[in-house]
mmCIF file of N, CA and C in Angstrom:
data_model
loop_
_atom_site.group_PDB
_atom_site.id
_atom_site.type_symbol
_atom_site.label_atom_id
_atom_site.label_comp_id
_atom_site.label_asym_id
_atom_site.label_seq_id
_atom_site.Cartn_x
_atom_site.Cartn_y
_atom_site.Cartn_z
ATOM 1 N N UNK H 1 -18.781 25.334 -26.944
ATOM 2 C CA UNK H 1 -18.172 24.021 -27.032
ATOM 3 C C UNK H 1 -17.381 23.928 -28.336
ATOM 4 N N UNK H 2 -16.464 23.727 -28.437
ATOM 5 C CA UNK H 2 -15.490 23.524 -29.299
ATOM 6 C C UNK H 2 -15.073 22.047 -29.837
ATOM 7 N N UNK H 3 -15.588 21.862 -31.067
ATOM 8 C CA UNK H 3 -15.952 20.700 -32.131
ATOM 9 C C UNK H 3 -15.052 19.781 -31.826
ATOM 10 N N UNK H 4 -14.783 18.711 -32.376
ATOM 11 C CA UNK H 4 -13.636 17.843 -32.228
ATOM 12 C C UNK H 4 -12.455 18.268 -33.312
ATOM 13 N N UNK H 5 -13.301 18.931 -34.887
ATOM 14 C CA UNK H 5 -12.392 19.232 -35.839
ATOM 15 C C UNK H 5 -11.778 20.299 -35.682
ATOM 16 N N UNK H 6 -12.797 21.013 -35.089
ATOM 17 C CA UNK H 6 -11.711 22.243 -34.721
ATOM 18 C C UNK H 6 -10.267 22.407 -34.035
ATOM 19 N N UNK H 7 -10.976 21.621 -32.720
ATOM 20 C CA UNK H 7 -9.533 21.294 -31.485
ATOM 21 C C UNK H 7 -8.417 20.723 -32.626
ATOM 22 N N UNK H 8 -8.569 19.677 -33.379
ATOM 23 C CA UNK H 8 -7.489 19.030 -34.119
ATOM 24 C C UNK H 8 -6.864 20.413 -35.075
ATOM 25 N N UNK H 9 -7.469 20.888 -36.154
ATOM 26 C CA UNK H 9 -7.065 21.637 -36.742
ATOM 27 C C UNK H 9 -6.435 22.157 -36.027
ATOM 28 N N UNK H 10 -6.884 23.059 -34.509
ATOM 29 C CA UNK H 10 -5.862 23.899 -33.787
ATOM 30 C C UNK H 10 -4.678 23.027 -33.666
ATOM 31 N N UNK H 11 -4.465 22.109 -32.830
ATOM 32 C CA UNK H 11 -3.279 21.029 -32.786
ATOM 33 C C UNK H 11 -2.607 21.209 -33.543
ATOM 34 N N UNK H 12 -3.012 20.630 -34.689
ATOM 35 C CA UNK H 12 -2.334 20.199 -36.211
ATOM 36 C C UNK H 12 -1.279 21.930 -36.270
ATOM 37 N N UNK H 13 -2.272 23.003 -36.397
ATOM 38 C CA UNK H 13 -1.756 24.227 -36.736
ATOM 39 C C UNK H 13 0.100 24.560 -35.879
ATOM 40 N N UNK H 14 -0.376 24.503 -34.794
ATOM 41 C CA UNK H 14 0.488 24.723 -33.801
ATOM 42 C C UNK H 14 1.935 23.368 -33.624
ATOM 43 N N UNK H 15 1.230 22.382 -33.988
ATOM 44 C CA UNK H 15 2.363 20.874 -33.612
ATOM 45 C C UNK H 15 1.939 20.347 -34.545
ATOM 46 N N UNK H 16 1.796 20.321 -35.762
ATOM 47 C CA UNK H 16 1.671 19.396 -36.630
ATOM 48 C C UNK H 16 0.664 18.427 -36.375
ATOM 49 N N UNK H 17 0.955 17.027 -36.863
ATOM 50 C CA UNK H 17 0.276 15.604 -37.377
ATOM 51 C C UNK H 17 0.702 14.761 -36.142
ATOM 52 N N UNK H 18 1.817 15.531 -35.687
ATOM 53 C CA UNK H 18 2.612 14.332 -34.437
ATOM 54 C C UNK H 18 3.051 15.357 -33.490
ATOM 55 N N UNK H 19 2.308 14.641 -32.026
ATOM 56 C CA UNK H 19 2.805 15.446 -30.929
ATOM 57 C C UNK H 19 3.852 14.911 -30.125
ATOM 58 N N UNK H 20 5.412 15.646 -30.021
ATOM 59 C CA UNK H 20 6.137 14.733 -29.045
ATOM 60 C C UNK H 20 5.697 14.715 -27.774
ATOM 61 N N UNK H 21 6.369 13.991 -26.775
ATOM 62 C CA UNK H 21 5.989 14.281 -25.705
ATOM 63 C C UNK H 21 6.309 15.501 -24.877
ATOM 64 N N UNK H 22 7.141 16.272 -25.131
ATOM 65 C CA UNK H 22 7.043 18.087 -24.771
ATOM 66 C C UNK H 22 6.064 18.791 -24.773
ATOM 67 N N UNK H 23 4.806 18.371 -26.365
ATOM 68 C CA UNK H 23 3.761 19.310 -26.722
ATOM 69 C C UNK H 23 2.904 18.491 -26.198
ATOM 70 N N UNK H 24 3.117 16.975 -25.788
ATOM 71 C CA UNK H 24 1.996 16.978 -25.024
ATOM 72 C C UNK H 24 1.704 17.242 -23.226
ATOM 73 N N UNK H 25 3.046 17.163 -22.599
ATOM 74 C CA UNK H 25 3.021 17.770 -21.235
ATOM 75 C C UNK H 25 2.015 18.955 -21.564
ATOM 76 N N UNK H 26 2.524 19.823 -22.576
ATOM 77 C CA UNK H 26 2.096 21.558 -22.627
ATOM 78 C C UNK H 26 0.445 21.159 -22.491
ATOM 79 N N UNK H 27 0.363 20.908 -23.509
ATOM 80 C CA UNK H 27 -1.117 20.324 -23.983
ATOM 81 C C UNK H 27 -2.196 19.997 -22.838
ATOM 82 N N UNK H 28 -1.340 18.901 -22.483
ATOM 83 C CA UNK H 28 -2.330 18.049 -21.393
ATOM 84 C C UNK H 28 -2.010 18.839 -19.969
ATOM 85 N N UNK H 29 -0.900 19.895 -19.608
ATOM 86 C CA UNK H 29 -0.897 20.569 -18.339
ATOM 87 C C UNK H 29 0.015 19.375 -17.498
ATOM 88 N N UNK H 30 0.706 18.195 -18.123
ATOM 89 C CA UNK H 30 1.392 17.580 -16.933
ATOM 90 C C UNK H 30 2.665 18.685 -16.556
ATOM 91 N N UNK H 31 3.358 18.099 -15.270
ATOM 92 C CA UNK H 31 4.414 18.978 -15.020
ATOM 93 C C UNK H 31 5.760 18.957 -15.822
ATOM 94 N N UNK H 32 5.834 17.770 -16.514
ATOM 95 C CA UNK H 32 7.272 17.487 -16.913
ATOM 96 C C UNK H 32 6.636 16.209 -18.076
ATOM 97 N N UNK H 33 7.708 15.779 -19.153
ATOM 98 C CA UNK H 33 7.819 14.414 -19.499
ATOM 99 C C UNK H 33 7.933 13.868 -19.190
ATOM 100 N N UNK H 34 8.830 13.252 -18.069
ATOM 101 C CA UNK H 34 8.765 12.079 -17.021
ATOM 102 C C UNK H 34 7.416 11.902 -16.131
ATOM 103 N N UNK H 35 6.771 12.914 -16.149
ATOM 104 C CA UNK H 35 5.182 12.696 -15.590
ATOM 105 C C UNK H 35 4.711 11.630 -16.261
ATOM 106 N N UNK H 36 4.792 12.366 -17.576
ATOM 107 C CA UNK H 36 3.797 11.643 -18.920
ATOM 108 C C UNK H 36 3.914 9.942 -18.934
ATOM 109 N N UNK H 37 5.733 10.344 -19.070
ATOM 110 C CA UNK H 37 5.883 8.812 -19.362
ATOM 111 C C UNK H 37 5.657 7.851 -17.830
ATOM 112 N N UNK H 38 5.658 8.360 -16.669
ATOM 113 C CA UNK H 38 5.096 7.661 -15.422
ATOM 114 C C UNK H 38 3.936 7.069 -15.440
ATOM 115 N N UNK H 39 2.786 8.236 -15.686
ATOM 116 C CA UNK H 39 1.556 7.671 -16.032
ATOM 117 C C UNK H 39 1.591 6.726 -17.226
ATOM 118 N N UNK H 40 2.166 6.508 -17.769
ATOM 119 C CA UNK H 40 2.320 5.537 -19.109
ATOM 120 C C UNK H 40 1.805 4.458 -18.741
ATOM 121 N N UNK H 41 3.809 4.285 -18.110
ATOM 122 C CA UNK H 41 4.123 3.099 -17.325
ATOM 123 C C UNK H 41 3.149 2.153 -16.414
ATOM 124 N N UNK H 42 2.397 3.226 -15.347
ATOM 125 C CA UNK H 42 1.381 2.864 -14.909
ATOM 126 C C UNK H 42 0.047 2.372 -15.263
ATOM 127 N N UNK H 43 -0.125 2.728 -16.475
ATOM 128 C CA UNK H 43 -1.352 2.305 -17.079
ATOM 129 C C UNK H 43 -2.454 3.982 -16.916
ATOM 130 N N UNK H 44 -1.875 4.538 -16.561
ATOM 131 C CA UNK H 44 -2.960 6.225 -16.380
ATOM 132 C C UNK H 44 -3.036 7.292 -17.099
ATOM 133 N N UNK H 45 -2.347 6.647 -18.133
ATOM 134 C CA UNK H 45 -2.451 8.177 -19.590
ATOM 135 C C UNK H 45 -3.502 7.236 -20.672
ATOM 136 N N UNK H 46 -4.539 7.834 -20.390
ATOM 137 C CA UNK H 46 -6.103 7.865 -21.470
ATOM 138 C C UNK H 46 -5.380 8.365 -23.074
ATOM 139 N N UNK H 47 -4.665 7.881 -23.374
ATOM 140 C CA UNK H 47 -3.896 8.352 -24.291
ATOM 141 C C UNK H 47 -3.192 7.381 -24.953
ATOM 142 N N UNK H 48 -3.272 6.502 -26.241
ATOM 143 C CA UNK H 48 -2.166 5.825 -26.875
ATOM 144 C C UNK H 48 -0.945 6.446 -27.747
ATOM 145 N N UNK H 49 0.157 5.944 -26.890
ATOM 146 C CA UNK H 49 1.320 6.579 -27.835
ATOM 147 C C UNK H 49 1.999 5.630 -28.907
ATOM 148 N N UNK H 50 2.636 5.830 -29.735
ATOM 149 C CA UNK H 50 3.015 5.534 -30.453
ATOM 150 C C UNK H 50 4.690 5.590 -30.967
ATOM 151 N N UNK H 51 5.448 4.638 -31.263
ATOM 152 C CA UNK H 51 6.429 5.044 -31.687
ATOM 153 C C UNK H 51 6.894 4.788 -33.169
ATOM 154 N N UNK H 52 7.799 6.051 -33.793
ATOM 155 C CA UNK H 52 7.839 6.067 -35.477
ATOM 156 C C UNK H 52 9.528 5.281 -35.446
ATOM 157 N N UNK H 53 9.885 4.435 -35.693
ATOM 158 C CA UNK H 53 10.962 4.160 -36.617
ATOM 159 C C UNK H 53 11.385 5.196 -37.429
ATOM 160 N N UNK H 54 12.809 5.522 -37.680
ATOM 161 C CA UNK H 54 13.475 5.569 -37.000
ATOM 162 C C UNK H 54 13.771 6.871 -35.771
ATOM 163 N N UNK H 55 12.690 7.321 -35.581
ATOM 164 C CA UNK H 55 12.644 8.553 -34.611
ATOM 165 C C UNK H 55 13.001 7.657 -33.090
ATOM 166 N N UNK H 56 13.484 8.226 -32.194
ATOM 167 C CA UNK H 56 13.411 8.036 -30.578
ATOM 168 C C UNK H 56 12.403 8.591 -30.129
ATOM 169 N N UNK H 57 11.565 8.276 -29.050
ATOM 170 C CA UNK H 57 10.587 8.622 -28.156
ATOM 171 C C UNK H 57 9.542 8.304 -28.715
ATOM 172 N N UNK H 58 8.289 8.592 -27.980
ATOM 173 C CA UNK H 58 6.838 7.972 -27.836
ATOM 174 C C UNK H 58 6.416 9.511 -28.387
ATOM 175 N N UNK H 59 4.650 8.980 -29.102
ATOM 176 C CA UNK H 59 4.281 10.228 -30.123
ATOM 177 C C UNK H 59 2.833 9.784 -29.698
ATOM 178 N N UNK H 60 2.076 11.146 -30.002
ATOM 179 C CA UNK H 60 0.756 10.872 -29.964
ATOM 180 C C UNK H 60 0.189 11.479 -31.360
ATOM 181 N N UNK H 61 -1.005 11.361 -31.897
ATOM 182 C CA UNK H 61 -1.573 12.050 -33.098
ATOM 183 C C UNK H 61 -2.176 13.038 -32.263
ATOM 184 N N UNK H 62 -2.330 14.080 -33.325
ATOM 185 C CA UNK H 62 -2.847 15.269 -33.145
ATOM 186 C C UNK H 62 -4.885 14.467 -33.324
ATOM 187 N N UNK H 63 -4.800 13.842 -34.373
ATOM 188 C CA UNK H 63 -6.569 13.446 -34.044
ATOM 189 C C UNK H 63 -6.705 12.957 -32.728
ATOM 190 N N UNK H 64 -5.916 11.764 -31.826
ATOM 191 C CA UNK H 64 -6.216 11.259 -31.043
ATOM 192 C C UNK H 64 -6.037 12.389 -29.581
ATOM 193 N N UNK H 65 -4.943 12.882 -29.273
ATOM 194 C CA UNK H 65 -5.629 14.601 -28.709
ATOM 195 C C UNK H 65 -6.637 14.947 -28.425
ATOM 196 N N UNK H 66 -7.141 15.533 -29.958
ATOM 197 C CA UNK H 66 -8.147 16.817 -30.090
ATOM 198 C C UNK H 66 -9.396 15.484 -29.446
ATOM 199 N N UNK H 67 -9.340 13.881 -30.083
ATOM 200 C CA UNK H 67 -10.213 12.868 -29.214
ATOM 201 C C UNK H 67 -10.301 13.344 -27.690
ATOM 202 N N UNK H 68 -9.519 12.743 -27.260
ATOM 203 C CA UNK H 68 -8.779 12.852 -25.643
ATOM 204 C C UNK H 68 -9.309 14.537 -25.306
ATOM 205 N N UNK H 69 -9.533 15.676 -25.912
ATOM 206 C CA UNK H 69 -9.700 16.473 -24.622
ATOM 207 C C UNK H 69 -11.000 16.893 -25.104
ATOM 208 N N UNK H 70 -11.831 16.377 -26.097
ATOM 209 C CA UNK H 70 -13.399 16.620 -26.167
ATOM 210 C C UNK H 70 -13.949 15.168 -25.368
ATOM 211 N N UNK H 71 -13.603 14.504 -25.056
ATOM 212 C CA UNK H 71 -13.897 13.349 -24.164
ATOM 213 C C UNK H 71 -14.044 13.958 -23.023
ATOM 214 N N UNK H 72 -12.855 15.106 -22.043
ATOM 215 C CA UNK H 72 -12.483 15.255 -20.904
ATOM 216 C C UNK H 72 -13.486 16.809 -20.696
ATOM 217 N N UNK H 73 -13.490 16.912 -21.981
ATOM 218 C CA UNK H 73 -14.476 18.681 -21.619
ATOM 219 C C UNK H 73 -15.714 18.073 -21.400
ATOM 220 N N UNK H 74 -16.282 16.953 -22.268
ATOM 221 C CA UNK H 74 -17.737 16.500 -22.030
ATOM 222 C C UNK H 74 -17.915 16.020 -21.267
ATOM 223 N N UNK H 75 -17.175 15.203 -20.176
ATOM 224 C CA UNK H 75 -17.136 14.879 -18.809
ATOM 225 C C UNK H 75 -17.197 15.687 -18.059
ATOM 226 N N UNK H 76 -16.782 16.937 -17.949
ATOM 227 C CA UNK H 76 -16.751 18.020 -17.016
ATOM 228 C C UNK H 76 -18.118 18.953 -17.702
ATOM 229 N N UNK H 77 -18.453 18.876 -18.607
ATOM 230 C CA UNK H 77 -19.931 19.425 -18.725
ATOM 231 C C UNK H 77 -20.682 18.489 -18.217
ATOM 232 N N UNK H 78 -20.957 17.212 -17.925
ATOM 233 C CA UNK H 78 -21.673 16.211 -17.225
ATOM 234 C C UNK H 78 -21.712 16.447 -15.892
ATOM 235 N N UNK H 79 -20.651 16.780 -14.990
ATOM 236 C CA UNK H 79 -19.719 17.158 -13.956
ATOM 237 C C UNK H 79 -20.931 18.378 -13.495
ATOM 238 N N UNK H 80 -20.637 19.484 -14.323
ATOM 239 C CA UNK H 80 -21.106 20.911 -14.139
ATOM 240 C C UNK H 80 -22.608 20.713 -14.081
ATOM 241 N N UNK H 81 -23.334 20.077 -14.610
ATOM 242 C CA UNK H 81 -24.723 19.811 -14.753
ATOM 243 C C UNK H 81 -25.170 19.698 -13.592
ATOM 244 N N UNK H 82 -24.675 18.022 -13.226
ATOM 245 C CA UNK H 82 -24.812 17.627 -12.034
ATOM 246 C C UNK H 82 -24.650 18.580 -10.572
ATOM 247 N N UNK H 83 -23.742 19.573 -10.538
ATOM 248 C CA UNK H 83 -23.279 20.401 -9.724
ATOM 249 C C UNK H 83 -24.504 21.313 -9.457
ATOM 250 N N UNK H 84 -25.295 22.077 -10.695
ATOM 251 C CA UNK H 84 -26.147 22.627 -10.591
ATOM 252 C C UNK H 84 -27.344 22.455 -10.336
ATOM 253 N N UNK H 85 -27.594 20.871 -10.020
ATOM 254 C CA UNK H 85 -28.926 20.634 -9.362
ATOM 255 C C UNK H 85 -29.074 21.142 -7.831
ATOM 256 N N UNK H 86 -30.275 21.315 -7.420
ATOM 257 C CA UNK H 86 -30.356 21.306 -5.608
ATOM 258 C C UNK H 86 -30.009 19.690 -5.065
ATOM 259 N N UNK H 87 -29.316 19.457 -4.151
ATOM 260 C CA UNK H 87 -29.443 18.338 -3.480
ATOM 261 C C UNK H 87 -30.864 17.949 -2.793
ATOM 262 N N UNK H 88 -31.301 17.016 -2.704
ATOM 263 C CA UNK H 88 -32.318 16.891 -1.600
ATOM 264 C C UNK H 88 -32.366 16.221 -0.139
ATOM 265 N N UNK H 89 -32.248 16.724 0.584
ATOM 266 C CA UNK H 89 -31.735 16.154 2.039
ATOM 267 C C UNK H 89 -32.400 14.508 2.398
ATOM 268 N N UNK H 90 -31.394 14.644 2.595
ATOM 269 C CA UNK H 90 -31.493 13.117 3.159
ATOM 270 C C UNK H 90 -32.078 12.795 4.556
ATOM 271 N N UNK H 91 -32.595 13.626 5.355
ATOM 272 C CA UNK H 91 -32.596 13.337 6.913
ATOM 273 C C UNK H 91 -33.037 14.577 6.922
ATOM 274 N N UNK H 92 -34.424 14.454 7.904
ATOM 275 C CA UNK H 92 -35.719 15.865 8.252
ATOM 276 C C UNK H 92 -34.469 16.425 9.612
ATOM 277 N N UNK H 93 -34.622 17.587 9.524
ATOM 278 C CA UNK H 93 -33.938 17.981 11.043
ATOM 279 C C UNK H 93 -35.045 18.448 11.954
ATOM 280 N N UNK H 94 -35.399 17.937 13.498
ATOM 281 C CA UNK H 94 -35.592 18.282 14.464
ATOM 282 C C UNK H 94 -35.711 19.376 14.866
ATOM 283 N N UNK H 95 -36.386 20.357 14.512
ATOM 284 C CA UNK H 95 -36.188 21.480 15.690
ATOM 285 C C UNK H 95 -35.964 21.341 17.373
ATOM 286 N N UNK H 96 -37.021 20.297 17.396
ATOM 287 C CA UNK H 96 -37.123 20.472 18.932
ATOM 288 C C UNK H 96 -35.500 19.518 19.622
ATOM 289 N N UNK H 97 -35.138 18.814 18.271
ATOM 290 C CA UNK H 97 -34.375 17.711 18.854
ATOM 291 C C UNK H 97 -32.916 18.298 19.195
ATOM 292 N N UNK H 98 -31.732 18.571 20.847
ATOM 293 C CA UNK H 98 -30.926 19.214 20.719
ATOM 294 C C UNK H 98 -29.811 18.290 20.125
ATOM 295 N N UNK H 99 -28.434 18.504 19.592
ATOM 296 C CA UNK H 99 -27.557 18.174 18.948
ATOM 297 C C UNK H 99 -26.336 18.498 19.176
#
């Protein structure tokens, strides 16, 4: 499992303090920037962006990131847990009964 400081440091290393929205398609695996900014629009990017005066376009921090994908790994270790239990049946089956 990979820390929260770590993930950032990596970030930071690679894209700096500020991610445009290019490094974050890469990042986050969307297909394009117009993805990104769709889900925006919509309300479906788990993600606050930000915009700098006098730069153009929407920015994310590299802390809020490295946030955002130790949130999404620890959900999917919750995910994986759950996966590895036995189910327990819900309903005895019949031998004798045909179907």
């Amino acid at each position: 499992m990979v820390i929260k400081a770590e993930r950032e440091m990596a970030l930071r290393r690679r894209f700096g303090d500020v991610l445009t929205l290019s490094d974050l398609a890469a990042v986050l695996k969307y297909p394009s920037v117009g993805a990104i900014l769709k889900a925006r629009s919509r309300g479906r990017l788990p993600l606050t962006l930000v915009q700098m005066p006098p730069r153009r376009g929407w920015f994310a921090t590299a802390a809020a990131v490295a946030e955002l994908l130790c949130v999404l790994e620890d959900g999917r270790r919750h995910v994986d847990e759950n996966e590895q239990r036995t189910p327990k049946p819900t309903e005895t089956i019949d031998p004798e009964k045909t179907y």
